[in-house]
PDB file of C-alpha atoms in Angstrom:
ATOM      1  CA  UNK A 160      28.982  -6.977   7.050  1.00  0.00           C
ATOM      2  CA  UNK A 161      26.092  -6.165   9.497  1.00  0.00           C
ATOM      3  CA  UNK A 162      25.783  -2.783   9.539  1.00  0.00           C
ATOM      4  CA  UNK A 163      25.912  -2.661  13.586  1.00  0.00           C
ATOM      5  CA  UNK A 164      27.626  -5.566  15.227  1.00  0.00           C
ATOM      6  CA  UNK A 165      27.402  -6.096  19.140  1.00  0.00           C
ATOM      7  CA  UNK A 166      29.604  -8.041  21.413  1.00  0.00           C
ATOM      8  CA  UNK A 167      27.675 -11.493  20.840  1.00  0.00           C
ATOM      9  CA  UNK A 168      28.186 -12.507  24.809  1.00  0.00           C
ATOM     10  CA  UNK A 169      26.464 -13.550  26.854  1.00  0.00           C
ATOM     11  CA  UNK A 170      28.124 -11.908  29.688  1.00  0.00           C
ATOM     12  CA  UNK A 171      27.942 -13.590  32.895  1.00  0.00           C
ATOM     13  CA  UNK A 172      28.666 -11.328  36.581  1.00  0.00           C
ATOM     14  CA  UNK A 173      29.350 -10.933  39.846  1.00  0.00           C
ATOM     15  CA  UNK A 174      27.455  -8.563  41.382  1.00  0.00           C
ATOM     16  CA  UNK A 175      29.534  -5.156  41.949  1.00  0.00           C
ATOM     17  CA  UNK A 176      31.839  -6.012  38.905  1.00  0.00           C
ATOM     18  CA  UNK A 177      32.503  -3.309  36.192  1.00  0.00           C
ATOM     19  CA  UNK A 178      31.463  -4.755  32.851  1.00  0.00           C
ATOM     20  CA  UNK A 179      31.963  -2.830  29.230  1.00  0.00           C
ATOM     21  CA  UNK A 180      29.820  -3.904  25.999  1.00  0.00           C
ATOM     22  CA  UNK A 181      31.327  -2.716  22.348  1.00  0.00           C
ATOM     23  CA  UNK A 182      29.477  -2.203  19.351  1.00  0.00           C
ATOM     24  CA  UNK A 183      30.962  -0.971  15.539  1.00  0.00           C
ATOM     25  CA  UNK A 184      28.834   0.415  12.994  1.00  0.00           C
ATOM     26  CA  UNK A 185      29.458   0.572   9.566  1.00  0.00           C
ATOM     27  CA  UNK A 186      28.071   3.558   7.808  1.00  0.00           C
ATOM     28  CA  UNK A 187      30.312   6.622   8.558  1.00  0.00           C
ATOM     29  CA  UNK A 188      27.193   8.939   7.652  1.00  0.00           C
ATOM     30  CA  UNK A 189      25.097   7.826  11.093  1.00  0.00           C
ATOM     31  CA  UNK A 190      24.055  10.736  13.459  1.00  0.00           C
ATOM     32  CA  UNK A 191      22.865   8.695  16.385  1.00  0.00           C
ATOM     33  CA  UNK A 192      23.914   6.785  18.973  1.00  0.00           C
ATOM     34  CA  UNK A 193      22.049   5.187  21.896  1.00  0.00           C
ATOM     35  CA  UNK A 194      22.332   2.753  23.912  1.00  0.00           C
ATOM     36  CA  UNK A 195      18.683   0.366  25.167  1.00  0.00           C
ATOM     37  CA  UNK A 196      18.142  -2.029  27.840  1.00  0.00           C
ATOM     38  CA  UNK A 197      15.592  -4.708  27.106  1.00  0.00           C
ATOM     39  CA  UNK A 198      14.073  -6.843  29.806  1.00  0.00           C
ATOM     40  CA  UNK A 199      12.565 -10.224  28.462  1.00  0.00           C
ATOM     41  CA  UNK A 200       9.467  -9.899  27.011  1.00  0.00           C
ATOM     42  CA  UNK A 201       9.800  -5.859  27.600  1.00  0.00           C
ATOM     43  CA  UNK A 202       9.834  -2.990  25.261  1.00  0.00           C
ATOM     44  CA  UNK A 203      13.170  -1.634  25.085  1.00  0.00           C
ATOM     45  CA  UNK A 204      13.868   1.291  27.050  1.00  0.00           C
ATOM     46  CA  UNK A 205      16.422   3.762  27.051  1.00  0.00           C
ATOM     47  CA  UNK A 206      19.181   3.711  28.515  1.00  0.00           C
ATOM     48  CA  UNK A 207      21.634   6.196  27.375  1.00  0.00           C
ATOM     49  CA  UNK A 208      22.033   9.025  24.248  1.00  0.00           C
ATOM     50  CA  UNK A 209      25.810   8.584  23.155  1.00  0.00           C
ATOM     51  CA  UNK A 210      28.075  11.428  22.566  1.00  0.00           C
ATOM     52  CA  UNK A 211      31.485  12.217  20.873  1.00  0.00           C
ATOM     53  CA  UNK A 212      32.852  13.731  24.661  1.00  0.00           C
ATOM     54  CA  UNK A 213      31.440  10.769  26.588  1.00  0.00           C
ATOM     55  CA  UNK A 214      28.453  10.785  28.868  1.00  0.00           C
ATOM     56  CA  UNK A 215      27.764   9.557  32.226  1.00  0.00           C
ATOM     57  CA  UNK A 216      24.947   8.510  34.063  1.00  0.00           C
ATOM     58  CA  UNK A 217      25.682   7.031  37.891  1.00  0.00           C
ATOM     59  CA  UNK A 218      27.091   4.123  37.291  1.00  0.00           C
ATOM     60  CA  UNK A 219      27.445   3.742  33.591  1.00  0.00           C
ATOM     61  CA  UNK A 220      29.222   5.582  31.318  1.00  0.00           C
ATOM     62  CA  UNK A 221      29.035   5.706  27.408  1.00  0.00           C
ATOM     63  CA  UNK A 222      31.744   6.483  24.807  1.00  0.00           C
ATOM     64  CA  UNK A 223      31.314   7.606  21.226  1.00  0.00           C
ATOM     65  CA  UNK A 224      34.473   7.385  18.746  1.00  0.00           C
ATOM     66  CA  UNK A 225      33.253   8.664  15.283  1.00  0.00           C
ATOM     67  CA  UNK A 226      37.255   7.372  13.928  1.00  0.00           C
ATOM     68  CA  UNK A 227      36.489   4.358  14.641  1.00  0.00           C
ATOM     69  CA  UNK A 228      32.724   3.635  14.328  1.00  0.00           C
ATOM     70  CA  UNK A 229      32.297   2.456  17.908  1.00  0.00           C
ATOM     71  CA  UNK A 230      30.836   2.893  21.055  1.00  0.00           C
ATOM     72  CA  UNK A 231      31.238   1.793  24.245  1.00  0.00           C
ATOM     73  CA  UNK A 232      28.686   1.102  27.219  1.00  0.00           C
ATOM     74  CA  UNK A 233      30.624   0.554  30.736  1.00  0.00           C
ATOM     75  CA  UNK A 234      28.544  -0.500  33.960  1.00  0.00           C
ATOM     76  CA  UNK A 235      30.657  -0.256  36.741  1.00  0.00           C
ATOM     77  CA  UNK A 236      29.315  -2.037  40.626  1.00  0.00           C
ATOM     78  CA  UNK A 237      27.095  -4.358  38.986  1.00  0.00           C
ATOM     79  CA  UNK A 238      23.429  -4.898  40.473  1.00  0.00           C
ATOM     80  CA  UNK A 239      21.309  -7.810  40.166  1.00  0.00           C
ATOM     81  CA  UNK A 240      19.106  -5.612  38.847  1.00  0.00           C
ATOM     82  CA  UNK A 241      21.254  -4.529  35.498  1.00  0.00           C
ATOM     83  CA  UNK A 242      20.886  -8.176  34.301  1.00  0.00           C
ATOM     84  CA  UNK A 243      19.011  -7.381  30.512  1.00  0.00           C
ATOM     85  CA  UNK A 244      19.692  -7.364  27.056  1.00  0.00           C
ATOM     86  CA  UNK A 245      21.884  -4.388  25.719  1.00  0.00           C
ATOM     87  CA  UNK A 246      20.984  -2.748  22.595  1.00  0.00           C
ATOM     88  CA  UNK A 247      22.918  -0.517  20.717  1.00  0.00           C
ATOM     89  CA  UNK A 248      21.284   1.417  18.282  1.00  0.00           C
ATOM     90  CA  UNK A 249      22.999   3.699  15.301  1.00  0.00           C
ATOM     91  CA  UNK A 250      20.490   6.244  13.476  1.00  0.00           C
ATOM     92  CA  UNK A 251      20.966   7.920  10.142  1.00  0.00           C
ATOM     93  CA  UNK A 252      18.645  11.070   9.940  1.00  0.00           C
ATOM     94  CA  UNK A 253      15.136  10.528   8.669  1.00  0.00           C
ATOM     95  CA  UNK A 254      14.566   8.112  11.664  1.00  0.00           C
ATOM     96  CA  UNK A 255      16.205   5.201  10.291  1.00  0.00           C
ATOM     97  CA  UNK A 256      17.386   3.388  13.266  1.00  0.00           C
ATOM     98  CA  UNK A 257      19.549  -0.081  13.068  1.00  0.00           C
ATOM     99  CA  UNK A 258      19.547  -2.282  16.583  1.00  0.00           C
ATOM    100  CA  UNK A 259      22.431  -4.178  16.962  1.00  0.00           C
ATOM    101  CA  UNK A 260      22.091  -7.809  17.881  1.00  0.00           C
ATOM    102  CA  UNK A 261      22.418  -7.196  21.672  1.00  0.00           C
ATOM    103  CA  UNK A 262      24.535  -8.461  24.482  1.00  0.00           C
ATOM    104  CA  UNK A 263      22.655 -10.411  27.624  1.00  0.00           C
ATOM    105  CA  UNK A 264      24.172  -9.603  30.840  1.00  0.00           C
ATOM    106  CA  UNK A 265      23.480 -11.558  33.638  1.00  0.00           C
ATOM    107  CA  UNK A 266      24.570 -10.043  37.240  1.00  0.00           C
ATOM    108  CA  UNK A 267      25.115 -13.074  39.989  1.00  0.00           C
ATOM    109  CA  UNK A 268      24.524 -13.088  43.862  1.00  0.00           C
TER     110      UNK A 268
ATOM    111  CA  UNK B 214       3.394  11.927  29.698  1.00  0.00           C
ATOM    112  CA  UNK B 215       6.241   9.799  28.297  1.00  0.00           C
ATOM    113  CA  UNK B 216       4.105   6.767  27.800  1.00  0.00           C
ATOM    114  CA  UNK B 217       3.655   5.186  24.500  1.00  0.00           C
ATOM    115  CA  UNK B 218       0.307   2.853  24.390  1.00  0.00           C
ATOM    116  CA  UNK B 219      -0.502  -0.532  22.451  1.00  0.00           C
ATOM    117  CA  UNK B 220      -3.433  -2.551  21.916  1.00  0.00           C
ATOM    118  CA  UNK B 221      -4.063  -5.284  21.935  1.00  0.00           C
ATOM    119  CA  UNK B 222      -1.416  -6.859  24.282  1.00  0.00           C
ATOM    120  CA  UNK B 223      -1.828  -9.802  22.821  1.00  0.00           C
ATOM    121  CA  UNK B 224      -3.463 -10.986  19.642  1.00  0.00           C
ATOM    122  CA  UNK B 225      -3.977 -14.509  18.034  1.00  0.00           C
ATOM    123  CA  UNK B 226      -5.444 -14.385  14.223  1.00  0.00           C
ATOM    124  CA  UNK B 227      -5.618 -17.159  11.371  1.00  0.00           C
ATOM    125  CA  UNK B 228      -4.036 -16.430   8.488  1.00  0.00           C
ATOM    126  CA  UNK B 229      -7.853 -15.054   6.554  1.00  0.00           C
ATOM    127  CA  UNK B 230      -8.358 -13.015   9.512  1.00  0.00           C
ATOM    128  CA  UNK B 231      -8.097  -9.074   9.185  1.00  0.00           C
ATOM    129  CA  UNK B 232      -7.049  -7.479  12.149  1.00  0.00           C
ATOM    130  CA  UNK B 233      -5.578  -3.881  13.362  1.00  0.00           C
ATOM    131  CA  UNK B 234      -3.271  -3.013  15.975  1.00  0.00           C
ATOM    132  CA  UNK B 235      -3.772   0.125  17.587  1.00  0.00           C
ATOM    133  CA  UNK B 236      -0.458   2.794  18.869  1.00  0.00           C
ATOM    134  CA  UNK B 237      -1.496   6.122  20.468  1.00  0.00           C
ATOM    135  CA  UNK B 238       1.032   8.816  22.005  1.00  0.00           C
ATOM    136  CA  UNK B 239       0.196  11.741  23.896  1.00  0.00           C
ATOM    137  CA  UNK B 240       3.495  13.417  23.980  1.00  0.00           C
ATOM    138  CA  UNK B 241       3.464  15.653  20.470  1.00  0.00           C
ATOM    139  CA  UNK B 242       5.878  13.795  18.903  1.00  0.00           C
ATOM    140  CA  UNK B 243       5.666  14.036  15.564  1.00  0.00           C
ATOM    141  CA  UNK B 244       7.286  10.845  14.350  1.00  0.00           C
ATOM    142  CA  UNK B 245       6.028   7.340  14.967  1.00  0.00           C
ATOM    143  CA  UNK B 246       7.327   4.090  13.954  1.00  0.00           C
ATOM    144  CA  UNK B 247       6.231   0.439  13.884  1.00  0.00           C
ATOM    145  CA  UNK B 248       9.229  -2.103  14.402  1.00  0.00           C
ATOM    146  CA  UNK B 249       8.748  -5.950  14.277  1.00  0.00           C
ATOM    147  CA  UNK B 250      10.804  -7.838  16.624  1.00  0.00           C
ATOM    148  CA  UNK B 251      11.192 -12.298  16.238  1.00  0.00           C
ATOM    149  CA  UNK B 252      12.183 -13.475  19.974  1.00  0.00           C
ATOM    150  CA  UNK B 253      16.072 -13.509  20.930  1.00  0.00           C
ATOM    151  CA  UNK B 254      16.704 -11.076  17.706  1.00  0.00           C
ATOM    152  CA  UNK B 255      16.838  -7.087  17.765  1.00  0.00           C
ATOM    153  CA  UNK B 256      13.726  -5.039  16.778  1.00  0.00           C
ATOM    154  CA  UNK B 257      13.403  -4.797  12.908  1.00  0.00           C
ATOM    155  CA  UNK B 258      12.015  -1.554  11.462  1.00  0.00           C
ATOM    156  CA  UNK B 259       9.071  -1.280   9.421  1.00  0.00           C
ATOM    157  CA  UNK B 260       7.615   1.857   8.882  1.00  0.00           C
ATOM    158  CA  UNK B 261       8.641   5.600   9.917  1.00  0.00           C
ATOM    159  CA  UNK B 262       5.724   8.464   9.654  1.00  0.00           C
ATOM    160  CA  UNK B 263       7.050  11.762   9.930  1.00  0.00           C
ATOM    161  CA  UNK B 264       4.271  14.260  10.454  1.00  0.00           C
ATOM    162  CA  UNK B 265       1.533  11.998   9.690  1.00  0.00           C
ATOM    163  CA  UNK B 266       3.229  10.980   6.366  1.00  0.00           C
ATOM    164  CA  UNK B 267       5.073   7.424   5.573  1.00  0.00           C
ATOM    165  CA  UNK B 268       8.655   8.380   5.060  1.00  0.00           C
ATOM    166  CA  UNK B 269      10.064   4.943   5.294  1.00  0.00           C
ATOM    167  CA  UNK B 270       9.104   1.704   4.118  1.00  0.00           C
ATOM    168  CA  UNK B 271      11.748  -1.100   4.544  1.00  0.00           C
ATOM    169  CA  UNK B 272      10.304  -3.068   2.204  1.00  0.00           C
ATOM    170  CA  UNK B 273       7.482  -4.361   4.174  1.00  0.00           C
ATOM    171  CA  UNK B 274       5.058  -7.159   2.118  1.00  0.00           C
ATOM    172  CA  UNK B 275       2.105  -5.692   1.574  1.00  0.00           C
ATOM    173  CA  UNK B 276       0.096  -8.036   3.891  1.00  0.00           C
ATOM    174  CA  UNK B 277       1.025  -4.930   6.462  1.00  0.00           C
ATOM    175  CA  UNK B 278      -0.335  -1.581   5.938  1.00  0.00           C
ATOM    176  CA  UNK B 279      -0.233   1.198   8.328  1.00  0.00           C
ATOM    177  CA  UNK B 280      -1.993   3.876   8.380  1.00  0.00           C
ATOM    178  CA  UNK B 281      -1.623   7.267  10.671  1.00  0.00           C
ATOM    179  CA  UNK B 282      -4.974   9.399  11.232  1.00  0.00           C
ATOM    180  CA  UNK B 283      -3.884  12.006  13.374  1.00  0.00           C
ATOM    181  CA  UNK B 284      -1.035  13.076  15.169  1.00  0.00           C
ATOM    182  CA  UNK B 285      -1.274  10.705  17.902  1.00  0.00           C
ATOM    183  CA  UNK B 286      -2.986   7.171  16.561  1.00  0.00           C
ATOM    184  CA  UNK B 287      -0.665   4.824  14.196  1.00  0.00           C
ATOM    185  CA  UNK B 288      -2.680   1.939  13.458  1.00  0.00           C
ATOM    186  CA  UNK B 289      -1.096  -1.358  11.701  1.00  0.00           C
ATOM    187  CA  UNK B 290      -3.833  -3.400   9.410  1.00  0.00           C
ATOM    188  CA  UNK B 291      -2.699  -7.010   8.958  1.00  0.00           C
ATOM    189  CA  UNK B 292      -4.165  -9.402   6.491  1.00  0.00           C
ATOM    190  CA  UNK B 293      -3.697 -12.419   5.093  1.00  0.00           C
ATOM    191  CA  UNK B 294      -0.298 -13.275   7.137  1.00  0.00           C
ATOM    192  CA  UNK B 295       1.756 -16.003   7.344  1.00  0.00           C
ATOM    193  CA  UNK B 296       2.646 -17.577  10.674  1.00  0.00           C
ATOM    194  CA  UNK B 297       6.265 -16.702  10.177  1.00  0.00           C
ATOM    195  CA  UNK B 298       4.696 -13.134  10.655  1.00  0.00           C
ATOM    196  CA  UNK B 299       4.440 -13.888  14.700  1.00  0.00           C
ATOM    197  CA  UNK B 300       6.385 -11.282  16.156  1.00  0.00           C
ATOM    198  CA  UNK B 301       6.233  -8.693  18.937  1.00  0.00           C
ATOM    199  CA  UNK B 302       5.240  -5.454  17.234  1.00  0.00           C
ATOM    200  CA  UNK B 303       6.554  -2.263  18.727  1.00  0.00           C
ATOM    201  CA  UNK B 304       5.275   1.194  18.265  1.00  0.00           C
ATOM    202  CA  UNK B 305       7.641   4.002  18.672  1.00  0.00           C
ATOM    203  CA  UNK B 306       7.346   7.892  18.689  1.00  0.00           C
ATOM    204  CA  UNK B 307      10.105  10.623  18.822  1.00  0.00           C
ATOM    205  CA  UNK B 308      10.175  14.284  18.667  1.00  0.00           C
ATOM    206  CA  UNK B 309      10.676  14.270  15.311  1.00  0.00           C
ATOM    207  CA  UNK B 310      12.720  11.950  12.672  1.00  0.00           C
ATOM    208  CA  UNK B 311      16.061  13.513  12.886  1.00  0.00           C
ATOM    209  CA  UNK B 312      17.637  12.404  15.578  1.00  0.00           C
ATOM    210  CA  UNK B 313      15.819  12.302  18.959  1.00  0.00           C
ATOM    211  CA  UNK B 314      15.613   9.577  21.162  1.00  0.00           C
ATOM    212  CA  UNK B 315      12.632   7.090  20.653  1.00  0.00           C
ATOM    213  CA  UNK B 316       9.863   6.288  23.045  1.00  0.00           C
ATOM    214  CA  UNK B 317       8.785   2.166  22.985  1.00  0.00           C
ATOM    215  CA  UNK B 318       5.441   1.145  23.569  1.00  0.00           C
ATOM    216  CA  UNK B 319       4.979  -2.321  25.360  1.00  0.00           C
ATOM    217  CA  UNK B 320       4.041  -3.961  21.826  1.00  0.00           C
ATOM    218  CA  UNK B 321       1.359  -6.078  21.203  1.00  0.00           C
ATOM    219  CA  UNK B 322       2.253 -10.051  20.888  1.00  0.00           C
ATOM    220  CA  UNK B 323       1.131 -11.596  17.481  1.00  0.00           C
ATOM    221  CA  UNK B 324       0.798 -15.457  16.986  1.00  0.00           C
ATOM    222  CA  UNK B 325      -0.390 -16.270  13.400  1.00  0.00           C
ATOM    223  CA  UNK B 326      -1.977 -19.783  13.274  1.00  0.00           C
TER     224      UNK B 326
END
């Protein structure tokens, strides 16, 4: 079992619809959540830290639920502009981060 | 200053070459990381330095060797790779290695003929 496993997608949009991107990790002991958006042939950037009581951020919002090793990225009035790759990334302590395989989202006209 | 800086951008070696890829960060972080990422896959980590020590190696052939001088500079020596080895390589740097958020540089785009 990968030890962080993404919706595989690729998720294809209209613009302004709300779209929502899973990801389960597998070691219980992980401290960090995050969530990066990657533009082809970008660095990844941040996107959103991921907490336990939910965080929001405009138009996206990001769940944590330590139960069930998962988190949750929701985008909500879709731009052209959000189409990327979505990273999810688990960290134990000492820096050891794990990216999840991603999820392309593509916003249409 | 939130920037994280690479050089080269790009970088083209045969496999006898030795080359070095540069990473500097102005933002006192004290934790840097190199990450190798193949194209339509995730980035892969290499190396963590955590106050200008190595504190993580995933196992990384010895072909790569990094190397932190100060405080600011990670450098990654390559030699003798394999053209499998072309990759993007990523720097990173975070507050410190427990849990903070971590700052990408653009990464510098390795072909290995």
């Amino acid at each position: 079992r990968k030890e962080v496993e993404q919706d595989p997608g690729p998720f294809n949009v209209p613009e302004g619809a709300t779209v929502a991107f899973n990801c389960t990790y597998s070691n219980s002991a992980s401290q960090s959540f995050f969530w990066y958006r990657q533009d082809c042939r970008k660095e990844p950037k941040l996107l959103m830290s991921v907490y336990s009581s939910g965080n929001e951020d405009g138009r996206f919002t990001a769940q944590l639920n330590r139960a069930s090793q998962y988190i949750s990225l929701l985008i909500r009035d879709s731009k052209l502009s959000d189409s990327a790759t979505y990273l999810c990334v688990v960290t134990l302590n000492a820096g050891k981060s794990t990216f999840g395989d991603g999820t392309t989202l593509t916003v249409k006209p | 200053d939130t920037e994280v800086t690479q050089t080269p951008k790009h970088l083209v070696m045969g496999m006898t070459n030795k080359k070095s890829l540069k990473c500097e960060q102005h933002m006192g972080h004290r934790a840097m990381y190199w990450y190798k990422q193949k194209a339509k896959k995730p980035p892969e980590l290499m190396f963590v330095y955590s106050y200008e020590k190595l504190s993580i190696n995933e196992s990384v052939p010895s072909r790569f060797s990094p190397e932190c001088p100060n405080s600011s500079l990670l450098n990654l020596h390559l030699h003798a790779l394999q053209p499998e080895d072309s990759a993007l390589y990523l720097c990173a740097s975070s507050q410190d290695v427990s849990t903070d958020t971590q700052y990408f540089g653009p990464g510098t785009r390795l072909t290995v003929l």
